[in-house]
Tab-separated table of C-alpha atoms in Angstrom:
chain	number	residue	atom	x	y	z
A	1	LEU	CA	62.845	172.521	177.150
A	2	CYS	CA	63.528	169.142	175.515
A	3	THR	CA	65.747	168.154	178.399
A	4	LEU	CA	63.060	169.027	180.919
A	5	MET	CA	60.430	166.993	179.119
A	6	TYR	CA	62.524	163.963	178.268
A	7	PRO	CA	65.766	164.088	180.266
A	8	PRO	CA	66.809	160.447	179.810
A	9	ILE	CA	66.012	160.512	176.095
A	10	HIS	CA	67.090	163.818	174.729
A	11	ALA	CA	70.166	164.289	176.820
A	12	SER	CA	71.839	161.594	174.736
A	13	GLY	CA	70.024	162.471	171.511
A	14	GLN	CA	68.908	158.866	171.075
A	15	ASP	CA	65.510	157.389	170.184
A	16	SER	CA	63.596	155.678	173.000
A	17	ILE	CA	62.240	152.139	172.561
A	18	GLY	CA	59.677	150.439	174.783
A	19	LEU	CA	57.257	153.279	175.537
A	20	THR	CA	53.527	152.585	175.545
A	21	LEU	CA	51.329	154.631	173.240
A	22	THR	CA	49.089	156.683	175.530
A	23	GLN	CA	46.940	159.808	175.476
A	24	THR	CA	49.490	161.538	177.687
A	25	LEU	CA	52.352	160.807	175.312
A	26	LEU	CA	50.382	162.112	172.338
A	27	ALA	CA	49.294	165.225	174.233
A	28	GLU	CA	52.947	165.992	174.968
A	29	ARG	CA	53.964	165.567	171.329
A	30	ILE	CA	51.080	167.752	170.109
A	31	ALA	CA	51.975	170.423	172.694
A	32	ARG	CA	55.594	170.380	171.545
A	33	LEU	CA	54.544	170.841	167.913
A	34	GLU	CA	52.195	173.712	168.726
A	35	ALA	CA	54.815	175.382	170.939
A	36	ALA	CA	57.283	175.334	168.052
A	37	GLY	CA	55.227	177.879	166.112
A	38	GLU	CA	53.481	176.735	162.961
A	39	PRO	CA	54.078	172.979	162.533
A	40	PRO	CA	53.409	171.266	159.193
A	41	GLU	CA	49.657	170.704	158.946
A	42	ASP	CA	49.939	167.084	157.843
A	43	LEU	CA	52.260	166.295	160.765
A	44	LEU	CA	50.000	167.881	163.389
A	45	THR	CA	46.934	166.215	161.830
A	46	ALA	CA	48.592	162.802	162.034
A	47	TYR	CA	49.243	163.187	165.777
A	48	ILE	CA	45.682	164.425	166.376
A	49	GLU	CA	44.215	161.514	164.373
A	50	THR	CA	46.307	159.105	166.422
A	51	GLN	CA	44.945	160.668	169.593
A	52	ASP	CA	41.382	160.357	168.233
A	53	TRP	CA	41.911	156.668	167.488
A	54	LEU	CA	43.040	156.091	171.064
A	55	ARG	CA	39.928	157.833	172.370
A	56	GLU	CA	37.848	155.614	170.095
A	57	ARG	CA	39.622	152.551	171.483
A	58	ASP	CA	38.810	153.584	175.054
A	59	GLN	CA	35.148	154.149	174.152
A	60	GLN	CA	34.872	150.775	172.416
A	61	LEU	CA	36.453	148.999	175.369
A	62	ALA	CA	33.842	150.642	177.595
A	63	HIS	CA	31.111	149.407	175.222
A	64	PHE	CA	32.612	145.930	175.380
A	65	GLU	CA	32.442	145.900	179.174
A	66	SER	CA	28.875	147.244	179.155
A	67	PHE	CA	27.696	144.486	176.794
A	68	ARG	CA	29.366	141.847	178.939
A	69	ALA	CA	27.703	143.258	182.030
A	70	ALA	CA	24.342	143.435	180.233
A	71	ALA	CA	24.615	139.783	179.245
A	72	GLN	CA	25.417	138.777	182.808
A	73	SER	CA	22.573	140.792	184.335
A	74	ALA	CA	19.913	139.991	181.708
A	75	SER	CA	19.253	136.460	182.991
A	76	GLU	CA	18.942	137.688	186.566
A	77	GLU	CA	16.608	140.493	185.503
A	78	GLU	CA	14.504	138.051	183.490
A	79	GLN	CA	14.113	135.858	186.569
A	80	ARG	CA	13.020	138.846	188.655
A	81	ILE	CA	10.417	139.798	186.055
A	82	ARG	CA	9.150	136.213	185.998
A	83	GLU	CA	8.768	136.350	189.755
A	84	ARG	CA	6.831	139.622	189.483
A	85	ILE	CA	4.483	138.104	186.918
A	86	ASN	CA	3.881	135.045	189.080
A	87	ALA	CA	3.279	137.266	192.117
A	88	ILE	CA	0.558	139.362	190.462
A	89	GLU	CA	-2.545	139.293	192.658
A	90	HIS	CA	-5.385	141.053	190.927
A	91	THR	CA	-9.008	140.989	192.081
A	92	PRO	CA	-11.349	141.703	189.157
A	93	LEU	CA	-14.001	144.381	189.613
A	94	GLU	CA	-17.457	143.150	190.589
A	95	PRO	CA	-20.522	144.664	188.863
A	96	GLU	CA	-22.380	144.669	192.190
A	97	ALA	CA	-19.678	146.767	193.842
A	98	LEU	CA	-19.600	149.162	190.913
A	99	SER	CA	-23.347	149.682	190.981
A	100	GLY	CA	-23.212	151.014	194.547
A	101	MET	CA	-20.230	153.288	193.969
A	102	PRO	CA	-20.844	157.077	193.932
A	103	ASP	CA	-20.573	158.791	190.536
A	104	GLU	CA	-17.482	160.756	191.503
A	105	ALA	CA	-15.683	157.645	192.749
A	106	LEU	CA	-16.621	155.687	189.612
A	107	ASP	CA	-15.434	158.469	187.326
A	108	SER	CA	-12.176	158.678	189.299
A	109	MET	CA	-11.684	154.923	188.966
A	110	ILE	CA	-12.298	155.037	185.220
A	111	SER	CA	-9.784	157.876	184.845
A	112	GLN	CA	-7.156	155.976	186.849
A	113	LEU	CA	-7.720	152.780	184.858
A	114	GLN	CA	-7.333	154.702	181.600
A	115	ASP	CA	-4.099	156.313	182.814
A	116	ASP	CA	-2.652	152.961	183.959
A	117	LEU	CA	-3.680	151.292	180.716
A	118	ALA	CA	-2.070	154.068	178.660
A	119	ALA	CA	1.171	153.782	180.681
A	120	TRP	CA	1.447	150.002	180.217
A	121	THR	CA	0.519	150.289	176.543
A	122	GLU	CA	3.279	152.830	175.969
A	123	SER	CA	5.702	150.637	177.919
A	124	ARG	CA	4.910	147.677	175.674
A	125	ALA	CA	5.244	149.833	172.563
A	126	ALA	CA	8.694	150.977	173.745
A	127	ILE	CA	9.719	147.350	174.293
A	128	ASP	CA	8.501	146.476	170.793
A	129	ARG	CA	10.595	149.303	169.363
A	130	ARG	CA	13.696	148.004	171.170
A	131	ILE	CA	13.049	144.480	169.930
A	132	GLY	CA	12.674	145.746	166.382
A	133	ALA	CA	15.810	147.863	166.640
A	134	GLN	CA	17.785	144.905	167.989
A	135	ALA	CA	16.569	142.710	165.146
A	136	SER	CA	17.669	145.227	162.511
A	137	ALA	CA	20.991	145.769	164.302
A	138	GLY	CA	22.072	142.184	163.638
A	139	GLU	CA	22.659	142.753	159.923
A	140	THR	CA	24.408	146.044	160.648
A	141	ILE	CA	26.790	144.321	163.060
A	142	LEU	CA	27.671	141.638	160.511
A	143	ALA	CA	28.340	144.260	157.841
A	144	ARG	CA	30.515	146.326	160.186
A	145	LEU	CA	32.483	143.263	161.318
A	146	LYS	CA	33.252	142.504	157.691
A	147	GLU	CA	34.493	146.067	157.131
A	148	ILE	CA	36.685	145.905	160.233
A	149	ASP	CA	38.219	142.564	159.267
A	150	GLU	CA	39.034	143.874	155.801
A	151	ARG	CA	40.718	146.962	157.246
A	152	LEU	CA	42.622	145.062	159.944
A	153	ALA	CA	44.048	142.792	157.261
A	154	LEU	CA	45.714	145.848	155.707
A	155	LEU	CA	47.235	147.148	158.959
A	156	PRO	CA	50.341	145.853	160.722
A	157	PRO	CA	49.464	144.324	164.105
A	158	ALA	CA	49.884	146.755	166.972
A	159	GLY	CA	52.850	146.007	169.205
A	160	ASP	CA	53.151	146.491	172.940
A	161	SER	CA	55.473	149.470	172.589
A	162	VAL	CA	56.403	152.333	170.261
A	163	ILE	CA	59.577	154.161	169.334
A	164	LEU	CA	59.894	157.759	170.509
A	165	SER	CA	62.142	159.908	168.307
A	166	VAL	CA	64.125	162.924	169.431
A	167	GLN	CA	61.689	165.243	167.643
A	168	PRO	CA	58.090	164.747	166.436
A	169	SER	CA	58.112	163.605	162.832
A	170	LEU	CA	56.103	161.726	160.224
A	171	GLN	CA	58.559	158.865	160.560
A	172	GLU	CA	57.641	158.651	164.245
A	173	VAL	CA	53.894	159.194	164.047
A	174	THR	CA	53.066	157.013	161.015
A	175	PRO	CA	53.494	153.686	162.856
A	176	TRP	CA	51.782	155.239	165.878
A	177	LEU	CA	48.788	156.156	163.740
A	178	GLN	CA	48.591	152.643	162.316
A	179	SER	CA	48.887	151.077	165.758
A	180	ALA	CA	46.208	153.350	167.218
A	181	GLU	CA	43.815	152.574	164.362
A	182	TYR	CA	44.496	148.850	164.772
A	183	LEU	CA	43.826	149.038	168.513
A	184	ALA	CA	40.603	151.026	168.016
A	185	LEU	CA	39.237	148.729	165.319
A	186	ASN	CA	40.132	145.630	167.298
A	187	ALA	CA	38.379	147.076	170.351
A	188	GLU	CA	35.321	147.881	168.241
A	189	ARG	CA	35.368	144.322	166.928
A	190	GLN	CA	35.386	143.006	170.499
A	191	ALA	CA	32.479	145.280	171.407
A	192	LEU	CA	30.449	144.228	168.368
A	193	LYS	CA	31.043	140.542	169.071
A	194	ALA	CA	30.011	141.071	172.700
A	195	ASP	CA	26.880	142.867	171.481
A	196	GLN	CA	26.143	140.064	169.050
A	197	GLU	CA	26.694	137.294	171.588
A	198	SER	CA	24.584	139.022	174.244
A	199	GLN	CA	21.589	139.575	171.939
A	200	PRO	CA	19.808	136.231	172.613
A	201	VAL	CA	19.783	136.632	176.394
A	202	ARG	CA	18.892	140.332	176.170
A	203	ASN	CA	16.068	139.626	173.720
A	204	SER	CA	14.800	136.870	175.991
A	205	ARG	CA	14.577	139.385	178.826
A	206	ARG	CA	12.745	141.871	176.600
A	207	PHE	CA	10.143	139.279	175.619
A	208	VAL	CA	9.511	138.594	179.309
A	209	GLU	CA	9.197	142.343	179.899
A	210	ARG	CA	6.646	142.408	177.115
A	211	GLU	CA	4.790	139.500	178.675
A	212	GLU	CA	4.514	141.430	181.940
A	213	ALA	CA	3.168	144.508	180.144
A	214	SER	CA	0.677	142.409	178.172
A	215	THR	CA	-0.542	140.735	181.373
A	216	TRP	CA	-1.319	144.067	182.994
A	217	ILE	CA	-2.899	145.422	179.818
A	218	SER	CA	-5.300	142.465	179.695
A	219	LEU	CA	-6.265	142.902	183.359
A	220	LEU	CA	-6.768	146.658	183.046
A	221	GLU	CA	-8.782	146.331	179.837
A	222	ALA	CA	-11.155	143.901	181.566
A	223	ASP	CA	-11.621	146.212	184.556
A	224	LEU	CA	-12.074	149.273	182.369
A	225	SER	CA	-14.706	147.507	180.290
A	226	LEU	CA	-16.726	146.669	183.422
A	227	ALA	CA	-16.377	150.190	184.826
A	228	LEU	CA	-17.488	151.783	181.553
A	229	ALA	CA	-20.447	149.416	181.339
A	230	ALA	CA	-21.470	150.431	184.869
A	231	ARG	CA	-21.152	154.102	183.962
A	232	GLU	CA	-23.189	153.620	180.805
A	233	GLU	CA	-25.942	151.791	182.689
A	234	ARG	CA	-25.994	154.510	185.316
A	235	SER	CA	-26.400	157.190	182.641
A	236	ASP	CA	-29.461	155.410	181.261
A	237	ASN	CA	-30.935	155.146	184.758
A	238	THR	CA	-30.506	158.884	185.354
A	239	VAL	CA	-33.178	159.744	182.781
A	240	GLU	CA	-35.550	157.156	184.238
A	241	TYR	CA	-34.917	158.495	187.735
A	242	LEU	CA	-35.718	162.054	186.726
A	243	GLN	CA	-38.894	160.965	184.955
A	244	SER	CA	-40.147	159.213	188.080
A	245	ARG	CA	-38.929	161.906	190.465
A	246	PHE	CA	-40.535	164.862	188.686
A	247	PRO	CA	-44.104	164.313	187.426
A	248	GLN	CA	-45.533	165.872	184.313
A	249	GLY	CA	-46.085	169.601	184.678
A	250	THR	CA	-43.176	170.168	187.063
A	251	PRO	CA	-41.438	173.453	186.110
A	252	GLY	CA	-38.108	172.778	184.419
A	253	ARG	CA	-38.769	169.034	184.162
A	254	GLN	CA	-38.205	168.890	180.404
A	255	VAL	CA	-35.005	170.935	180.638
A	256	LEU	CA	-33.593	168.459	183.187
A	257	LEU	CA	-34.619	165.515	181.036
A	258	ASP	CA	-32.978	167.054	177.957
A	259	ILE	CA	-29.743	167.730	179.864
A	260	ALA	CA	-29.731	164.196	181.313
A	261	ALA	CA	-30.383	162.680	177.881
A	262	ARG	CA	-27.604	164.693	176.246
A	263	ARG	CA	-25.243	163.783	179.074
A	264	ALA	CA	-26.143	160.122	178.663
A	265	ASP	CA	-25.530	160.344	174.896
A	266	ALA	CA	-22.156	162.004	175.466
A	267	ILE	CA	-21.122	159.363	178.003
A	268	ASN	CA	-22.270	156.560	175.718
A	269	THR	CA	-20.322	158.088	172.839
A	270	ARG	CA	-17.226	158.398	175.019
A	271	ASN	CA	-17.573	154.800	176.192
A	272	LEU	CA	-18.063	153.608	172.632
A	273	VAL	CA	-14.935	155.461	171.493
A	274	THR	CA	-12.987	154.004	174.428
A	275	LYS	CA	-14.146	150.479	173.607
A	276	GLU	CA	-13.342	150.876	169.915
A	277	SER	CA	-9.941	152.277	170.813
A	278	ALA	CA	-9.291	149.332	173.127
A	279	ARG	CA	-10.398	146.908	170.421
A	280	ALA	CA	-8.155	148.595	167.864
A	281	GLU	CA	-5.249	148.462	170.305
A	282	SER	CA	-5.935	144.780	170.946
A	283	TYR	CA	-5.956	144.133	167.194
A	284	ARG	CA	-2.707	146.066	166.791
A	285	SER	CA	-1.194	144.113	169.673
A	286	ASN	CA	-2.169	140.805	168.075
A	287	LEU	CA	-0.562	141.880	164.817
A	288	GLN	CA	2.551	142.950	166.702
A	289	ASN	CA	2.683	139.619	168.517
A	290	ALA	CA	2.441	137.763	165.213
A	291	SER	CA	5.162	139.978	163.730
A	292	LEU	CA	7.450	139.376	166.701
A	293	GLU	CA	6.899	135.634	166.499
A	294	LEU	CA	7.812	135.692	162.823
A	295	GLN	CA	10.907	137.728	163.650
A	296	ARG	CA	11.952	135.239	166.323
A	297	ASN	CA	11.529	132.367	163.860
A	298	TYR	CA	13.522	134.268	161.280
A	299	ASP	CA	16.295	135.062	163.782
A	300	SER	CA	16.446	131.391	164.741
A	301	THR	CA	16.777	130.447	161.097
A	302	VAL	CA	19.555	132.985	160.551
A	303	GLU	CA	21.464	131.611	163.542
A	304	ILE	CA	21.116	128.089	162.188
A	305	VAL	CA	22.250	129.240	158.748
A	306	ASN	CA	25.276	131.017	160.196
A	307	ALA	CA	26.155	128.004	162.319
A	308	GLY	CA	25.606	125.578	159.452
A	309	GLY	CA	27.422	127.540	156.801
A	310	ASP	CA	30.451	125.238	157.019
A	311	SER	CA	28.351	122.096	156.686
A	312	SER	CA	28.597	120.648	153.202
A	313	ALA	CA	25.386	118.689	153.753
A	314	PHE	CA	22.953	121.201	155.268
A	315	GLY	CA	24.666	124.564	154.895
A	316	PRO	CA	23.689	125.209	151.239
A	317	LEU	CA	20.106	124.122	151.860
A	318	LEU	CA	19.709	126.396	154.857
A	319	ILE	CA	21.341	129.293	153.077
A	320	SER	CA	18.892	128.848	150.205
A	321	TYR	CA	16.074	128.885	152.741
A	322	GLN	CA	17.321	132.146	154.265
A	323	ARG	CA	17.621	133.781	150.853
A	324	GLN	CA	14.111	132.675	150.002
A	325	LEU	CA	12.813	134.309	153.180
A	326	ASP	CA	14.708	137.491	152.372
A	327	ARG	CA	13.172	137.772	148.927
A	328	GLY	CA	9.669	136.904	150.117
A	329	ALA	CA	9.072	135.267	146.735
A	330	GLN	CA	6.897	132.350	145.753
A	331	ILE	CA	8.145	128.902	146.703
A	332	ASP	CA	10.409	127.677	143.956
A	333	GLU	CA	10.300	123.964	143.241
A	334	SER	CA	14.078	123.945	143.086
A	335	LEU	CA	14.184	125.201	146.687
A	336	GLN	CA	11.494	122.888	148.011
A	337	PRO	CA	13.953	120.588	149.883
A	338	ALA	CA	15.597	123.611	151.506
A	339	LEU	CA	12.265	125.095	152.499
A	340	SER	CA	11.082	121.812	153.947
A	341	ILE	CA	14.177	121.417	156.085
A	342	GLY	CA	14.090	125.065	157.129
A	343	ASP	CA	10.397	124.912	158.092
A	344	LEU	CA	11.021	121.776	160.125
A	345	ILE	CA	13.894	123.375	162.022
A	346	VAL	CA	11.935	126.593	162.677
């Protein structure tokens, strides 16, 4: 069996040098151990862990390529969104046109406007969540990079080849395991750096996406407000119409007037709730915009701090400014120069 699997190696009983560590090679070694009966648990586990590290390396390399591709496509996508925003041609609703529209058509228009507004509002909320997640991911990436660097410093660098022994053994697999872990961690480091470096251009695209959503939300809110006002006015006119159409003493006149009045009250209540909801959403959006602007200023400051950390003149001042922002404390007189410089840069 050994001769069939490795004829050039095992026929002479010598170790093989110059083989590349691959999934196929590990699968063969694991199969040989399992075919032998009951292999030592620690030995089999070591080969399986090595195989897992190689899978992790392949996944991280795929992440690395995806982040590079995302960075390259983000600028192009941002330009396309800008072109869509500039190409928006929206004709506002006219009160005169709404007044002559049948009730069914007006109600259908209001329903469609509400659906479109809800869709764009949810789209903007999803964008805000991605922006927030990206902002919080920055600190996580830095912490993980530090962990990886500390671990890589303890591992021997992975070579281009491995030594294949005559039989699977701990002596054989131990350097394999270290090499596989080194390769996986190094690939993860590359992916994290690519993620980190692509964040500015990806965030820029997201802010443009948000601008597009906000543009449509503003247009739809204006149209919906006019349509609801027309519906409300029409409800008031219904009672007046019935009063003039059916004189006093007409059988069922009061019942019709009561139904029309209750319908008008219900419509007015619905319109009021819709307006208050729109106002609350607008207030929430303004708060979100302010929060995002603060986050962008903070991110800019962090980038400056990271870039200026090696500067003996400005690095300490900027670092003090970042720490002050993190604590959210009162301005300390001892940090006043740092705060002044940081505010000016922001």
